[in-house]
């Protein structure tokens, strides 16, 4: 490891990496949430009686 | 080839394996790139440890521009050829591009304070990047505010095309004007100014951002196609006699 974690500049580095992780988790949650929600709704619509393939 | 994959059924078949593959690649690349940039890449001789923000900030900037360019291509396809998936693709890319652009602005500010002694300055690069972020927000707001989806798609595509003029301004702002922001380090005459010990983790992080964006965009596109199917099924049910 080359990083000096005691360096005061890390006060700016940690929030950058933390924000990246928050953004990625947020985007993944948004995409996964929408995908599962609408996949379930579309499946329910497909299962309706009289629905042609 | 574009016409071939503009078919929603074919896209759903392709993305059913491409989306998880992109997600796995993103996780793997971040698992390598994050600790490399944060802990193992060398500190800069002038900036010290704050240079580690590079590995978060620069790929976010690259892909904020790249995603907007891809949205513009999709918007052209939507306006000219009316491809079914073009609107879906452009709309799905917008939140990812906006998030990357916001991340770029905030991490740039965090990098600016220890490096320049200021969180923000109204120079050409920072201001044009802020304009790009506002364009992303405007694009998302337009989609959300127009109820007729066909009209919303057309208006959003026109806004996207108009906003594209800002992309070369962002890219060349550091060459056209005197800015506090540094000039290009990678794509410049004479080759890259970045040492391979820093360039390698930077490129891995750029690959991770790209793979994550691909996975998220494909997931959002699939969700939108499912949504349209569910809406069509609901309309059919409502039209059936009781």
XYZ file of C-alpha atoms in Angstrom:
295
model
C 0.000 0.000 0.000
C 1.399 3.384 -1.014
C -1.325 5.596 0.454
C -0.619 7.562 3.620
C -4.022 7.378 5.277
C -2.960 9.880 7.944
C -2.430 12.567 5.302
C -4.911 15.451 5.798
C -5.767 15.363 2.072
C -7.696 12.175 2.748
C -10.405 14.413 4.221
C -11.224 15.181 0.561
C -10.526 11.709 -0.827
C -12.867 9.682 1.430
C -15.998 11.700 0.558
C -15.243 11.307 -3.167
C -15.095 7.513 -2.946
C -18.062 7.431 -0.568
C -20.114 9.508 -2.970
C -19.197 7.224 -5.880
C -20.447 4.199 -3.924
C -23.646 6.043 -2.947
C -24.288 7.010 -6.586
C -23.720 3.453 -7.814
C -25.916 1.927 -5.106
C -28.612 4.532 -5.778
C -28.610 3.933 -9.539
C -28.603 0.149 -9.083
C -31.514 0.391 -6.610
C -33.462 2.615 -9.008
C -32.896 0.293 -11.967
C -33.503 -2.941 -10.064
C -36.575 -1.514 -8.320
C -38.162 -0.352 -11.570
C -37.253 -3.557 -13.375
C -38.740 -5.914 -10.781
C -41.846 -3.736 -10.340
C -42.725 -3.507 -14.046
C -41.668 -7.065 -14.870
C -44.156 -8.261 -12.239
C -46.893 -5.949 -13.561
C -46.266 -7.024 -17.165
C -46.313 -10.681 -16.128
C -49.610 -10.124 -14.309
C -51.001 -8.520 -17.500
C -49.814 -11.453 -19.602
C -51.531 -13.878 -17.239
C -54.919 -12.174 -17.678
C -57.543 -14.519 -19.223
C -58.124 -13.890 -22.909
C -54.656 -12.311 -23.437
C -53.258 -13.448 -26.778
C -49.551 -14.269 -26.994
C -27.457 -3.582 -37.622
C -29.159 -0.795 -35.656
C -32.504 -1.739 -37.216
C -31.915 -5.362 -36.269
C -31.488 -4.491 -32.581
C -34.189 -1.793 -32.574
C -36.693 -4.615 -32.192
C -37.851 -4.758 -28.521
C -38.188 -8.564 -28.506
C -34.640 -8.959 -29.830
C -33.359 -6.384 -27.343
C -35.042 -8.242 -24.463
C -33.399 -11.504 -25.580
C -29.979 -9.839 -25.952
C -30.148 -7.881 -22.705
C -31.291 -10.928 -20.700
C -27.661 -12.100 -20.721
C -25.806 -8.857 -21.576
C -27.196 -6.967 -18.560
C -25.987 -9.438 -15.872
C -22.691 -9.818 -17.755
C -22.156 -6.024 -17.684
C -23.086 -5.953 -13.981
C -20.540 -8.691 -13.164
C -17.851 -6.905 -15.209
C -18.637 -3.631 -13.390
C -18.373 -5.251 -9.940
C -15.102 -6.974 -10.924
C -13.577 -3.790 -12.380
C -14.602 -1.693 -9.354
C -13.239 -4.396 -7.029
C -9.844 -3.914 -8.713
C -9.968 -0.200 -9.560
C -11.307 1.218 -6.285
C -8.623 -0.162 -3.932
C -5.947 0.429 -6.590
C -6.820 4.109 -6.913
C -7.544 4.657 -3.233
C -4.640 2.752 -1.679
C -2.039 1.456 -4.136
C -1.574 4.064 -6.890
C 1.276 6.488 -6.195
C 0.666 9.901 -4.659
C 1.387 12.864 -6.932
C 4.628 14.783 -6.381
C 2.723 18.103 -6.281
C -0.826 17.244 -5.219
C 0.054 14.508 -2.740
C -2.743 12.155 -1.697
C -5.551 14.334 -3.097
C -4.672 13.069 -6.601
C -6.605 9.880 -5.704
C -9.801 11.825 -6.474
C -8.663 11.531 -10.121
C -9.894 7.909 -10.290
C -13.431 8.944 -9.359
C -13.625 12.364 -11.011
C -12.142 11.787 -14.476
C -14.127 8.659 -15.506
C -17.303 10.385 -14.265
C -16.498 13.358 -16.520
C -15.657 11.158 -19.535
C -18.858 9.154 -19.287
C -21.063 12.162 -18.494
C -19.952 13.455 -21.916
C -20.045 9.995 -23.546
C -23.556 9.198 -22.321
C -24.863 12.559 -23.504
C -23.332 11.883 -26.933
C -25.022 8.457 -26.999
C -28.323 10.118 -26.002
C -27.900 12.509 -28.929
C -27.374 9.601 -31.358
C -30.514 7.919 -29.964
C -32.424 11.206 -30.266
C -31.424 11.544 -33.931
C -32.577 7.964 -34.533
C -35.826 8.773 -32.764
C -36.504 11.927 -34.784
C -35.355 10.645 -38.186
C -36.123 6.931 -38.250
C -38.659 6.617 -35.397
C -36.921 3.545 -34.057
C -38.985 2.003 -31.290
C -36.113 1.634 -28.866
C -34.418 4.968 -29.517
C -36.631 6.967 -27.110
C -36.468 4.180 -24.533
C -32.663 4.142 -24.759
C -32.233 7.924 -24.562
C -34.592 8.156 -21.583
C -32.831 5.302 -19.759
C -29.407 6.890 -20.262
C -30.397 10.284 -18.819
C -30.439 9.458 -15.074
C -27.085 7.644 -15.344
C -25.505 10.545 -17.238
C -26.968 13.043 -14.773
C -25.634 11.048 -11.800
C -22.156 10.793 -13.354
C -22.198 14.509 -14.202
C -23.253 15.432 -10.639
C -20.563 13.124 -9.263
C -17.998 14.819 -11.512
C -19.012 18.285 -10.273
C -18.957 17.370 -6.572
C -15.679 15.425 -6.725
C -14.188 18.231 -8.816
C -15.134 20.641 -6.054
C -13.605 18.312 -3.446
C -10.434 18.161 -5.560
C -10.405 21.922 -6.206
C -10.233 22.959 -2.553
C -6.898 21.261 -1.690
C -5.426 21.838 -5.196
C -6.575 25.343 -6.178
C -7.645 26.650 -2.771
C -11.263 27.080 -3.852
C -14.348 24.857 -4.066
C -15.678 26.529 -7.202
C -14.663 29.026 -9.849
C -16.713 30.219 -12.818
C -14.154 29.175 -15.413
C -15.131 27.753 -18.807
C -14.697 24.049 -17.959
C -16.573 24.104 -14.667
C -19.340 26.338 -15.984
C -19.882 24.294 -19.163
C -19.969 21.111 -17.061
C -22.603 22.710 -14.814
C -24.586 23.607 -17.961
C -24.377 19.946 -19.008
C -25.714 18.864 -15.597
C -28.599 21.353 -15.885
C -29.314 20.075 -19.410
C -29.562 16.526 -18.042
C -31.973 17.729 -15.332
C -34.014 19.663 -17.899
C -34.217 16.571 -20.112
C -35.461 14.441 -17.199
C -37.917 17.151 -16.119
C -39.293 17.392 -19.669
C -39.982 13.647 -19.816
C -41.701 13.837 -16.421
C -43.822 16.886 -17.177
C -45.368 16.072 -20.592
C -48.128 13.498 -20.269
C -48.389 12.488 -23.937
C -45.393 10.150 -24.309
C -45.036 10.592 -28.077
C -44.912 14.368 -27.652
C -42.588 14.090 -24.647
C -40.225 11.889 -26.660
C -40.106 14.369 -29.545
C -39.589 17.415 -27.283
C -36.924 15.601 -25.257
C -35.095 14.561 -28.437
C -35.088 18.176 -29.680
C -33.816 19.410 -26.291
C -31.108 16.753 -26.363
C -29.971 17.817 -29.845
C -29.924 21.479 -28.833
C -27.915 20.646 -25.708
C -25.319 18.728 -27.714
C -23.713 22.023 -28.748
C -22.315 22.143 -25.205
C -20.354 18.878 -25.587
C -17.512 20.277 -27.761
C -17.545 23.389 -25.552
C -16.888 21.208 -22.465
C -14.262 19.172 -24.314
C -12.302 22.109 -25.766
C -13.011 24.739 -23.085
C -9.570 24.250 -21.553
C -7.953 24.916 -24.948
C -10.186 27.762 -26.144
C -10.083 29.790 -22.909
C -7.659 30.400 -20.090
C -9.028 28.263 -17.263
C -8.042 27.314 -13.749
C -8.844 23.735 -14.752
C -5.868 21.954 -16.273
C -5.604 21.161 -19.980
C -6.056 17.697 -21.521
C -3.713 15.040 -20.098
C -4.611 11.965 -22.134
C -5.858 12.873 -25.624
C -3.341 15.547 -26.582
C -0.499 16.132 -28.989
C 2.609 14.260 -27.885
C 0.649 11.479 -26.178
C -0.565 10.942 -22.625
C 0.987 12.987 -19.828
C -0.137 10.451 -17.222
C 2.364 7.913 -15.925
C 1.344 4.264 -16.545
C 1.246 3.685 -12.763
C -1.687 6.113 -12.640
C -3.069 5.531 -16.133
C -3.729 1.808 -15.601
C -6.053 2.190 -12.574
C -7.664 5.196 -14.293
C -8.532 3.100 -17.353
C -9.798 0.243 -15.165
C -12.082 2.692 -13.353
C -13.245 4.099 -16.705
C -14.092 0.541 -17.786
C -15.947 -0.039 -14.504
C -18.011 3.137 -14.967
C -18.840 2.073 -18.542
C -19.885 -1.442 -17.524
C -22.005 -0.092 -14.644
C -23.679 2.403 -16.976
C -24.362 -0.339 -19.543
C -25.932 -2.628 -16.917
C -28.085 0.138 -15.406
C -29.209 1.497 -18.780
C -30.171 -1.988 -19.971
C -32.105 -2.598 -16.732
C -33.959 0.712 -17.110
C -34.702 -0.056 -20.773
C -36.072 -3.478 -19.862
C -38.192 -1.878 -17.109
C -39.588 0.637 -19.620
C -40.465 -2.118 -22.118
C -42.201 -4.081 -19.354
C -44.025 -0.891 -18.311
C -45.324 -0.371 -21.855
C -46.449 -4.002 -22.000
C -48.261 -3.646 -18.657
C -49.926 -0.414 -19.822
C -50.989 -2.058 -23.095
C -52.466 -4.993 -21.153
C -54.331 -2.585 -18.838
C -55.715 -0.695 -21.857
C -56.897 -3.969 -23.414
C -58.617 -4.960 -20.170
C -60.333 -1.584 -19.921
C -61.566 -1.902 -23.530
C -63.088 -5.348 -22.950
C -66.864 -5.367 -22.260
C -67.745 -6.135 -18.645
